[in-house]
Short mmCIF file of C-alpha atoms (C1' of nucleotides) in Angstrom, two decimals:
data_model
loop_
_atom_site.label_atom_id
_atom_site.label_comp_id
_atom_site.label_asym_id
_atom_site.label_seq_id
_atom_site.Cartn_x
_atom_site.Cartn_y
_atom_site.Cartn_z
CA MET M 1 114.47 95.05 78.96
CA LYS M 2 116.22 94.48 82.24
CA LEU M 3 114.54 92.49 84.95
CA ASN M 4 116.72 92.39 88.02
CA LYS M 5 116.46 94.78 90.91
CA ASN M 6 114.94 94.76 94.31
CA ARG M 7 111.72 95.07 92.39
CA THR M 8 109.44 92.11 91.97
CA LEU M 9 109.11 90.36 88.65
CA ARG M 10 105.52 91.53 88.45
CA GLU M 11 106.58 95.15 88.65
CA SER M 12 109.24 94.74 86.02
CA ILE M 13 106.90 92.96 83.64
CA ALA M 14 104.14 95.50 84.17
CA ASP M 15 106.53 98.36 83.48
CA ALA M 16 108.01 96.73 80.41
CA LEU M 17 104.58 95.98 78.97
CA ARG M 18 103.21 99.40 79.78
CA ASP M 19 106.17 101.03 78.10
CA SER M 20 105.79 98.93 74.99
CA ILE M 21 102.14 99.86 74.77
CA MET M 22 102.75 103.54 75.45
CA GLN M 23 105.52 103.64 72.89
CA GLY M 24 103.21 102.03 70.39
CA GLN M 25 105.41 99.01 69.80
CA LEU M 26 102.57 96.77 70.88
CA LYS M 27 99.67 97.66 68.65
CA PRO M 28 96.06 97.93 69.80
CA GLY M 29 94.16 94.69 69.55
CA VAL M 30 97.26 92.54 69.46
CA LYS M 31 96.94 89.47 71.62
CA ILE M 32 99.50 89.02 74.35
CA SER M 33 100.28 85.44 75.16
CA GLU M 34 100.86 84.75 78.80
CA PRO M 35 103.06 81.66 78.31
CA ALA M 36 105.01 83.30 75.49
CA LEU M 37 105.76 86.38 77.57
CA ALA M 38 106.73 84.25 80.53
CA SER M 39 109.20 82.16 78.58
CA GLN M 40 110.48 85.21 76.72
CA PHE M 41 111.50 86.67 80.07
CA GLY M 42 112.48 83.28 81.41
CA ILE M 43 110.03 83.36 84.28
CA SER M 44 106.81 81.62 85.24
CA ARG M 45 103.30 82.71 84.33
CA THR M 46 102.39 83.81 87.85
CA PRO M 47 104.00 87.25 87.85
CA VAL M 48 102.93 87.79 84.26
CA ARG M 49 99.32 87.16 85.17
CA GLU M 50 99.52 89.59 88.05
CA ALA M 51 100.97 92.25 85.78
CA PHE M 52 98.05 91.64 83.40
CA ARG M 53 95.52 92.33 86.13
CA GLN M 54 97.24 95.56 86.96
CA LEU M 55 97.49 96.77 83.37
CA ASP M 56 93.89 95.82 82.82
CA SER M 57 92.78 98.12 85.63
CA GLU M 58 95.04 100.83 84.30
CA GLY M 59 93.39 100.58 80.91
CA PHE M 60 96.35 99.36 78.89
CA LEU M 61 95.17 95.82 78.44
CA GLN M 62 91.80 94.29 77.96
CA VAL M 63 91.70 90.93 79.71
CA LEU M 64 88.72 88.75 78.94
CA PRO M 65 88.06 85.81 81.24
CA ARG M 66 89.37 82.61 79.71
CA ARG M 67 90.33 84.30 76.45
CA GLY M 68 93.51 86.07 77.29
CA ALA M 69 94.77 89.61 77.10
CA ARG M 70 95.03 92.05 74.27
CA VAL M 71 96.27 95.59 73.98
CA ALA M 72 93.29 97.84 74.63
CA PRO M 73 92.16 99.45 71.41
CA LEU M 74 91.39 103.16 71.52
CA SER M 75 88.77 104.53 69.19
CA GLU M 76 88.60 108.00 67.73
CA LYS M 77 85.78 108.66 70.17
CA ASP M 78 88.06 107.66 73.05
CA VAL M 79 90.72 110.07 71.85
CA ARG M 80 88.21 112.87 71.45
CA GLU M 81 86.78 112.22 74.90
CA PHE M 82 90.22 112.07 76.42
CA TYR M 83 91.22 115.48 75.09
CA GLU M 84 87.99 117.00 76.28
CA ILE M 85 88.50 115.65 79.78
CA LYS M 86 92.09 116.81 79.66
CA ALA M 87 90.92 120.28 78.66
CA GLU M 88 88.61 120.47 81.67
CA LEU M 89 91.04 119.10 84.21
CA GLU M 90 94.10 120.99 83.03
CA SER M 91 92.26 124.26 82.81
CA TYR M 92 91.11 123.70 86.36
CA ALA M 93 94.72 122.99 87.33
CA ALA M 94 95.78 126.17 85.55
CA ARG M 95 93.22 128.20 87.47
CA LEU M 96 94.51 126.75 90.74
CA ALA M 97 98.09 127.28 89.70
CA THR M 98 97.80 130.93 88.76
CA SER M 99 98.07 132.26 92.27
CA ARG M 100 100.58 129.65 93.33
CA LEU M 101 103.19 129.55 90.58
CA THR M 102 106.45 131.12 91.66
CA GLU M 103 108.41 133.29 89.29
CA LYS M 104 111.02 130.58 89.19
CA GLU M 105 108.49 128.02 88.07
CA ILE M 106 107.20 130.28 85.36
CA ASP M 107 110.77 130.85 84.21
CA ARG M 108 111.19 127.14 84.07
CA MET M 109 108.10 126.81 81.89
CA GLU M 110 109.54 129.42 79.58
CA PHE M 111 112.84 127.55 79.47
CA LEU M 112 111.13 124.25 78.72
CA ASN M 113 109.10 125.83 75.96
CA ASN M 114 112.19 127.36 74.38
CA GLN M 115 113.91 124.00 74.54
CA MET M 116 110.90 122.53 72.81
CA GLU M 117 111.32 124.98 70.02
CA THR M 118 115.02 124.20 69.68
CA PHE M 119 114.54 120.46 69.56
CA HIS M 120 111.58 120.83 67.28
CA ARG M 121 113.83 122.60 64.78
CA GLU M 122 116.36 119.82 65.19
CA LYS M 123 113.58 117.31 64.70
CA ASP M 124 114.43 115.50 67.94
CA TYR M 125 110.79 114.71 68.56
CA LYS M 126 111.34 112.37 71.46
CA LYS M 127 112.85 115.26 73.39
CA VAL M 128 110.10 117.62 72.26
CA PHE M 129 107.52 115.21 73.61
CA ASN M 130 109.19 114.91 76.98
CA LEU M 131 109.60 118.66 77.28
CA HIS M 132 105.96 119.11 76.40
CA ASN M 133 105.00 116.80 79.24
CA GLU M 134 107.30 118.58 81.63
CA PHE M 135 105.83 121.94 80.69
CA HIS M 136 102.32 120.84 81.58
CA GLU M 137 103.55 119.05 84.66
CA VAL M 138 104.84 122.31 86.14
CA PHE M 139 101.49 124.03 86.46
CA ILE M 140 99.54 120.85 87.15
CA ARG M 141 101.77 120.18 90.15
CA ALA M 142 101.70 123.79 91.21
CA GLY M 143 97.92 123.64 91.41
CA GLY M 144 98.39 121.58 94.53
CA ASN M 145 95.66 118.99 93.92
CA GLU M 146 97.69 115.82 94.00
CA GLN M 147 94.90 113.54 92.93
CA LEU M 148 94.27 115.75 89.95
CA HIS M 149 97.93 115.44 89.08
CA HIS M 150 97.79 111.70 89.47
CA LEU M 151 94.64 111.43 87.38
CA LEU M 152 96.07 113.49 84.55
CA GLN M 153 99.28 111.47 84.65
CA MET M 154 97.26 108.27 84.35
CA LEU M 155 95.18 109.57 81.47
CA ALA M 156 98.17 111.00 79.66
CA SER M 157 100.08 107.75 79.79
CA LYS M 158 97.07 105.78 78.62
CA PHE M 159 96.87 108.00 75.54
CA GLN M 160 100.56 108.54 75.14
CA ARG M 161 100.68 106.44 72.00
CA PHE M 162 98.45 109.00 70.32
CA ARG M 163 99.87 112.10 71.86
CA ILE M 164 103.35 111.17 70.76
CA LEU M 165 102.18 110.92 67.16
CA LEU M 166 101.26 114.56 67.32
CA THR M 167 104.80 115.51 68.19
CA ILE M 168 106.36 113.09 65.76
CA ALA M 169 104.24 114.49 62.97
CA GLY M 170 106.03 117.78 63.61
CA LYS M 171 102.87 119.58 64.64
CA SER M 172 104.29 121.31 67.68
CA GLU M 173 104.66 124.91 66.45
CA GLY M 174 101.05 125.66 67.31
CA SER M 175 101.47 124.32 70.83
CA ILE M 176 104.70 126.22 71.35
CA ALA M 177 103.02 129.48 70.42
CA GLN M 178 100.08 128.71 72.67
CA HIS M 179 102.46 127.92 75.52
CA ARG M 180 103.88 131.42 75.23
CA GLU M 181 100.44 132.87 75.71
CA ILE M 182 99.84 130.59 78.67
CA ILE M 183 103.09 131.73 80.27
CA GLU M 184 102.03 135.31 79.69
CA ALA M 185 98.69 134.67 81.40
CA PHE M 186 100.44 133.11 84.39
CA ARG M 187 102.85 136.05 84.62
CA SER M 188 99.99 138.51 84.67
CA LYS M 189 98.16 136.38 87.27
CA ASN M 190 95.07 136.04 85.15
CA PRO M 191 93.45 132.73 86.16
CA ASP M 192 90.55 132.91 83.72
CA LYS M 193 92.78 133.61 80.80
CA ALA M 194 95.23 130.88 81.82
CA ALA M 195 92.40 128.38 82.20
CA ARG M 196 90.90 129.31 78.85
CA LEU M 197 94.22 129.10 77.03
CA VAL M 198 95.11 125.76 78.58
CA ALA M 199 91.75 124.37 77.53
CA GLU M 200 92.26 125.70 74.03
CA ASN M 201 95.67 124.11 73.92
CA ALA M 202 94.14 120.71 74.70
CA ILE M 203 91.37 121.17 72.16
CA PHE M 204 93.96 122.22 69.60
CA GLY M 205 95.76 118.94 70.25
CA LYS M 206 92.53 117.07 69.77
CA GLU M 207 91.80 118.76 66.46
CA VAL M 208 95.23 118.06 65.04
CA ILE M 209 95.20 114.45 66.15
CA ILE M 210 91.75 113.82 64.78
CA SER M 211 92.10 115.58 61.46
CA GLU M 212 95.72 114.98 60.59
CA ILE M 213 96.76 111.85 62.38
CA LEU M 214 93.83 109.55 62.78
CA GLY M 215 92.62 110.38 59.29
CA GLU M 216 95.86 109.18 57.78
CA MET M 217 96.01 106.06 59.91
CA GLN M 218 92.61 105.10 58.54
CA MET Q 1 79.23 86.59 100.05
CA LYS Q 2 78.47 84.16 97.26
CA LEU Q 3 81.25 82.88 95.08
CA ASN Q 4 79.83 80.62 92.42
CA LYS Q 5 78.91 81.73 88.93
CA ASN Q 6 80.49 81.68 85.55
CA ARG Q 7 82.66 84.39 86.99
CA THR Q 8 86.20 83.63 88.01
CA LEU Q 9 87.18 83.45 91.65
CA ARG Q 10 89.34 86.51 91.17
CA GLU Q 11 86.36 88.55 90.03
CA SER Q 12 84.23 87.39 92.92
CA ILE Q 13 86.91 88.13 95.47
CA ALA Q 14 87.67 91.53 93.98
CA ASP Q 15 83.99 92.45 94.04
CA ALA Q 16 83.49 91.20 97.57
CA LEU Q 17 86.51 93.09 98.84
CA ARG Q 18 85.67 96.25 96.95
CA ASP Q 19 82.17 96.18 98.37
CA SER Q 20 83.41 95.72 101.90
CA ILE Q 21 85.74 98.66 101.48
CA MET Q 22 83.13 100.87 99.84
CA GLN Q 23 80.62 100.02 102.54
CA GLY Q 24 83.17 100.90 105.14
CA GLN Q 25 83.15 97.48 106.78
CA LEU Q 26 86.85 97.19 106.13
CA LYS Q 27 88.41 100.21 107.72
CA PRO Q 28 91.26 102.25 106.21
CA GLY Q 29 94.67 101.00 107.20
CA VAL Q 30 93.48 97.55 108.20
CA LYS Q 31 95.76 94.84 107.00
CA ILE Q 32 94.26 92.20 104.75
CA SER Q 33 95.86 88.82 105.08
CA GLU Q 34 96.17 86.92 101.87
CA PRO Q 35 96.20 83.43 103.43
CA ALA Q 36 93.39 84.29 105.83
CA LEU Q 37 91.16 85.57 103.05
CA ALA Q 38 91.94 82.56 100.93
CA SER Q 39 91.02 80.08 103.60
CA GLN Q 40 88.01 82.14 104.65
CA PHE Q 41 86.64 81.68 101.13
CA GLY Q 42 87.98 78.17 100.92
CA ILE Q 43 90.17 78.87 97.91
CA SER Q 44 93.85 79.19 97.18
CA ARG Q 45 95.94 82.34 97.40
CA THR Q 46 96.35 82.70 93.64
CA PRO Q 47 93.02 84.36 92.81
CA VAL Q 48 93.22 86.42 95.99
CA ARG Q 49 96.57 87.83 94.96
CA GLU Q 50 95.26 88.72 91.52
CA ALA Q 51 92.30 90.49 93.07
CA PHE Q 52 94.75 92.45 95.24
CA ARG Q 53 96.62 93.69 92.19
CA GLN Q 54 93.40 94.87 90.64
CA LEU Q 55 92.15 96.65 93.74
CA ASP Q 56 95.54 98.23 94.20
CA SER Q 57 95.34 99.83 90.75
CA GLU Q 58 91.79 100.89 91.45
CA GLY Q 59 92.92 102.66 94.60
CA PHE Q 60 91.07 100.55 97.15
CA LEU Q 61 94.08 98.72 98.48
CA GLN Q 62 97.63 99.70 99.08
CA VAL Q 63 99.88 96.76 98.36
CA LEU Q 64 103.48 97.11 99.41
CA PRO Q 65 105.98 94.62 98.01
CA ARG Q 66 106.70 91.89 100.52
CA ARG Q 67 104.61 93.56 103.22
CA GLY Q 68 101.11 92.72 102.22
CA ALA Q 69 97.96 94.67 101.52
CA ARG Q 70 96.01 97.15 103.55
CA VAL Q 71 92.89 99.16 102.92
CA ALA Q 72 93.99 102.45 101.36
CA PRO Q 73 93.60 105.26 103.87
CA LEU Q 74 92.00 108.46 102.61
CA SER Q 75 93.02 111.73 104.17
CA GLU Q 76 90.94 114.85 104.53
CA LYS Q 77 93.01 116.32 101.73
CA ASP Q 78 92.08 113.38 99.51
CA VAL Q 79 88.41 113.94 100.22
CA ARG Q 80 88.70 117.65 99.53
CA GLU Q 81 90.56 117.03 96.29
CA PHE Q 82 88.06 114.42 95.24
CA TYR Q 83 85.11 116.75 95.61
CA GLU Q 84 86.88 119.48 93.72
CA ILE Q 85 87.62 117.16 90.82
CA LYS Q 86 84.06 115.91 90.95
CA ALA Q 87 82.82 119.50 90.79
CA GLU Q 88 84.83 120.16 87.65
CA LEU Q 89 83.97 116.96 85.85
CA GLU Q 90 80.31 116.88 86.75
CA SER Q 91 79.78 120.48 85.83
CA TYR Q 92 81.37 119.74 82.49
CA ALA Q 93 79.03 116.77 82.11
CA ALA Q 94 76.11 119.02 83.01
CA ARG Q 95 77.11 121.52 80.35
CA LEU Q 96 77.27 118.76 77.77
CA ALA Q 97 74.01 117.29 78.96
CA THR Q 98 71.96 120.45 78.81
CA SER Q 99 71.30 120.32 75.08
CA ARG Q 100 70.97 116.55 75.06
CA LEU Q 101 68.70 115.69 77.95
CA THR Q 102 65.26 114.61 76.80
CA GLU Q 103 62.17 115.75 78.62
CA LYS Q 104 61.71 112.18 79.75
CA GLU Q 105 65.15 112.09 81.31
CA ILE Q 106 64.54 115.34 83.13
CA ASP Q 107 61.24 113.96 84.39
CA ARG Q 108 63.13 110.97 85.65
CA MET Q 109 65.56 113.18 87.52
CA GLU Q 110 62.64 114.92 89.10
CA PHE Q 111 61.11 111.59 90.06
CA LEU Q 112 64.38 110.36 91.57
CA ASN Q 113 64.78 113.54 93.55
CA ASN Q 114 61.25 113.29 94.90
CA GLN Q 115 61.91 109.70 95.89
CA MET Q 116 65.00 110.88 97.68
CA GLU Q 117 62.91 113.28 99.67
CA THR Q 118 60.41 110.57 100.58
CA PHE Q 119 63.01 108.08 101.73
CA HIS Q 120 64.94 110.78 103.51
CA ARG Q 121 61.84 111.49 105.57
CA GLU Q 122 61.51 107.78 106.25
CA LYS Q 123 65.19 107.69 107.18
CA ASP Q 124 65.91 104.90 104.68
CA TYR Q 125 69.34 106.30 103.97
CA LYS Q 126 70.59 103.41 101.93
CA LYS Q 127 67.84 104.11 99.40
CA VAL Q 128 68.52 107.84 99.53
CA PHE Q 129 72.13 107.20 98.69
CA ASN Q 130 71.33 105.01 95.72
CA LEU Q 131 68.79 107.48 94.41
CA HIS Q 132 71.33 110.24 94.76
CA ASN Q 133 73.75 108.30 92.62
CA GLU Q 134 71.09 107.57 90.05
CA PHE Q 135 70.16 111.23 89.85
CA HIS Q 136 73.69 112.25 88.97
CA GLU Q 137 74.09 109.30 86.66
CA VAL Q 138 71.26 110.55 84.45
CA PHE Q 139 72.93 113.73 83.31
CA ILE Q 140 76.44 112.33 83.37
CA ARG Q 141 75.37 109.65 80.93
CA ALA Q 142 73.37 112.10 78.88
CA GLY Q 143 76.50 114.18 78.37
CA GLY Q 144 77.67 111.45 76.02
CA ASN Q 145 81.31 111.32 77.08
CA GLU Q 146 81.61 107.70 78.14
CA GLN Q 147 85.09 107.99 79.53
CA LEU Q 148 83.97 110.86 81.67
CA HIS Q 149 81.16 108.69 82.95
CA HIS Q 150 83.56 105.87 83.66
CA LEU Q 151 86.01 108.15 85.41
CA LEU Q 152 83.36 109.64 87.65
CA GLN Q 153 82.04 106.19 88.44
CA MET Q 154 85.52 105.10 89.46
CA LEU Q 155 86.12 108.15 91.64
CA ALA Q 156 82.70 107.94 93.25
CA SER Q 157 83.17 104.33 94.25
CA LYS Q 158 86.61 105.00 95.64
CA PHE Q 159 85.13 107.67 97.91
CA GLN Q 160 81.81 105.97 98.50
CA ARG Q 161 82.69 105.24 102.11
CA PHE Q 162 82.75 108.98 102.75
CA ARG Q 163 79.92 109.98 100.50
CA ILE Q 164 77.60 107.51 102.17
CA LEU Q 165 78.32 109.06 105.56
CA LEU Q 166 76.88 112.28 104.26
CA THR Q 167 73.58 110.61 103.53
CA ILE Q 168 73.54 108.57 106.68
CA ALA Q 169 74.13 111.69 108.71
CA GLY Q 170 70.80 112.89 107.34
CA LYS Q 171 72.35 115.84 105.53
CA SER Q 172 70.47 115.39 102.26
CA GLU Q 173 67.93 118.23 102.44
CA GLY Q 174 70.43 120.69 101.05
CA SER Q 175 71.23 118.43 98.13
CA ILE Q 176 67.59 117.78 97.41
CA ALA Q 177 66.87 121.49 97.20
CA GLN Q 178 69.89 122.02 94.97
CA HIS Q 179 68.76 119.21 92.72
CA ARG Q 180 65.50 121.06 92.13
CA GLU Q 181 67.43 124.07 90.92
CA ILE Q 182 69.55 121.87 88.70
CA ILE Q 183 66.45 120.32 87.16
CA GLU Q 184 65.10 123.80 86.59
CA ALA Q 185 68.31 124.83 84.81
CA PHE Q 186 68.13 121.76 82.58
CA ARG Q 187 64.50 122.45 81.75
CA SER Q 188 65.29 126.00 80.72
CA LYS Q 189 68.27 124.75 78.69
CA ASN Q 190 70.73 126.96 80.47
CA PRO Q 191 74.10 125.16 80.31
CA ASP Q 192 76.06 127.73 82.29
CA LYS Q 193 73.58 127.74 85.10
CA ALA Q 194 73.36 123.95 85.15
CA ALA Q 195 77.14 123.65 85.22
CA ARG Q 196 77.47 126.20 88.00
CA LEU Q 197 74.77 124.59 90.13
CA VAL Q 198 76.20 121.11 89.70
CA ALA Q 199 79.62 122.37 90.77
CA GLU Q 200 78.06 124.08 93.77
CA ASN Q 201 76.28 120.86 94.67
CA ALA Q 202 79.61 119.03 94.75
CA ILE Q 203 81.29 121.76 96.77
CA PHE Q 204 78.37 121.72 99.17
CA GLY Q 205 78.95 117.99 99.65
CA LYS Q 206 82.59 118.69 100.34
CA GLU Q 207 81.84 121.32 102.96
CA VAL Q 208 79.37 119.17 104.83
CA ILE Q 209 81.66 116.17 104.82
CA ILE Q 210 84.65 118.16 105.96
CA SER Q 211 82.98 120.22 108.65
CA GLU Q 212 80.37 117.85 110.01
CA ILE Q 213 81.60 114.37 109.31
CA LEU Q 214 85.36 114.31 109.32
CA GLY Q 215 85.46 116.67 112.27
CA GLU Q 216 83.46 114.26 114.39
CA MET Q 217 85.44 111.23 113.29
CA GLN Q 218 88.56 112.98 114.57
"C1'" DA O 1 112.82 99.61 131.82
"C1'" DT O 2 114.76 100.22 127.09
"C1'" DA O 3 117.45 98.99 123.15
"C1'" DG O 4 119.04 95.53 120.59
"C1'" DC O 5 119.48 90.79 119.12
"C1'" DT O 6 118.01 85.81 117.97
"C1'" DG O 7 115.22 82.37 116.21
"C1'" DC O 8 110.67 80.92 114.96
"C1'" DA O 9 106.35 81.37 112.83
"C1'" DT O 10 104.27 83.56 109.19
"C1'" DC O 11 103.85 85.67 104.89
"C1'" DT O 12 105.17 86.91 100.13
"C1'" DG O 13 106.90 86.02 95.50
"C1'" DT O 14 107.52 82.70 92.21
"C1'" DA O 15 107.45 78.10 90.07
"C1'" DT O 16 105.03 74.19 88.83
"C1'" DA O 17 101.09 70.98 88.15
"C1'" DC O 18 96.70 70.00 86.34
"C1'" DA O 19 91.82 70.11 84.99
"C1'" DG O 20 88.55 72.35 82.20
"C1'" DT O 21 88.13 75.71 78.17
"C1'" DT O 22 89.09 77.72 74.05
"C1'" DT O 23 91.40 77.76 69.70
"C1'" DT O 24 93.48 75.53 66.00
"C1'" DT O 25 94.14 71.93 62.90
"C1'" DA O 26 92.68 68.24 60.30
"C1'" DT O 27 89.20 65.69 58.12
"C1'" DA O 28 84.90 64.65 56.08
"C1'" DC O 29 81.15 66.21 53.60
"C1'" DA O 30 78.29 69.15 50.47
"C1'" DT A 1 85.85 75.60 47.00
"C1'" DG A 2 83.56 76.16 51.10
"C1'" DT A 3 81.41 74.48 55.45
"C1'" DA A 4 80.65 71.46 59.31
"C1'" DT A 5 82.91 68.58 62.72
"C1'" DA A 6 86.00 66.02 65.46
"C1'" DA A 7 90.45 65.50 67.55
"C1'" DA A 8 94.62 67.74 69.11
"C1'" DA A 9 97.15 71.51 70.84
"C1'" DA A 10 97.45 75.50 73.44
"C1'" DC A 11 95.81 78.37 76.95
"C1'" DT A 12 93.48 79.87 81.27
"C1'" DG A 13 92.14 79.53 86.10
"C1'" DT A 14 93.31 77.59 90.22
"C1'" DA A 15 95.88 74.79 93.60
"C1'" DT A 16 100.02 73.61 95.69
"C1'" DA A 17 105.00 73.73 96.90
"C1'" DC A 18 108.88 76.08 98.54
"C1'" DA A 19 112.66 79.43 99.27
"C1'" DG A 20 113.64 83.79 100.93
"C1'" DA A 21 111.85 87.92 103.41
"C1'" DT A 22 109.48 89.92 107.20
"C1'" DG A 23 107.88 90.54 111.74
"C1'" DC A 24 107.38 89.29 116.39
"C1'" DA A 25 108.21 86.98 121.17
"C1'" DG A 26 111.30 86.48 124.25
"C1'" DC A 27 115.90 86.98 125.79
"C1'" DT A 28 120.32 89.51 126.73
"C1'" DA A 29 122.91 93.38 127.88
"C1'" DT A 30 123.20 98.05 128.95
#
DNA sequence: ATAGCTGCATCTGTATACAGTTTTTATACA
DNA sequence: TGTATAAAAACTGTATACAGATGCAGCTAT
């Protein structure tokens, strides 16, 4: 983890911590020691504390007054609720995007989805995950509601540690097939169909996570 | 603004600032001086800075590295986007709530709406606003998706300074009438109708704000 | 007058100090 | 062996100190 830049220490620490949590290296419920982190990075507690406040508001940490910070645990209910919200918001984005997506953008979605398939076969799941995100990003952005985009970004990163499991478990074929249908709906300028398919795609993700991933994690 | 409690100074400061911003006392774009605020409350800069970080993540402040904090400005586009997101999420909540709302809860909604009408006539707009929030809260909670509730809470408070203008401008009759229809839809257990009406209620709010309020503010 | 520079006052980011809490460890007791 | 308790250690919240960055008033030169 590199610190130096024009960026403040607080920013660097917040980013590093957020990444570790998103990547799942820091497990839910684990206590994060302020002094330990500070000395680990060779800095004082002040910027660490400020990073904590930020990550607390973002939902990555749970900071209890006078009892320190721990990685925010996410329950099965949280995951379920997240996917249902995602389904609503992304299908809304899809509806907005239908009339706005350029042919070039749709081509790009097709390209990204094909790449996903390739890397899925090669079992390069990290790449598959990133491509998956990029695919959704295209139509969310195209919808034109920037706050919606921002909100979905925020939610996605908060639940990244779960979403990435889905990819790693090699469960992406279903999504890839669904993406083809979504592309088709966008090409034929059918907002209702696009919205419905995008919602189904999210719910599909929820089902797989709940039944196949969370079950096994106990 | 009272400080003392078991609460930390940071919490108190964050709450006080957030309130001032929500209430519109602190205007968008206004710079907030860290040392001034600290001495105004008779405390050191440390808790003030931590409160800043929190409010930045929550979207109330805009903190630029080495250039201080200012109240986050909200554009007309932001307001428009907010109401559209609210329409989607609340109508989803309404759909969920339809099968779950008890008769008692629906009665309560009716009571709250009647109170709104009373206080609207008496021009006690602060009360009208709070009742309005409570009305929506009933079915959002009843939907059972706690993260959805939390998200809507967050968004509503971020845009409270605009939403409250709507009430203060005495534009609540429309909402009150729409609420009656919504109650009716809930009573007849019609989720599609409830969802549609709730979305329309949000879009109505958007229209009024945009055309009557923001126009006049220049 | 305007554009650009200079130096000062102010502010921000970070480190450090310290008191009051919380947690841990150690000890005594059942 | 387990539980209650007291003392110690570690941690949190806040204050303070200070160096470097920023912004502004006034000055110079065009």
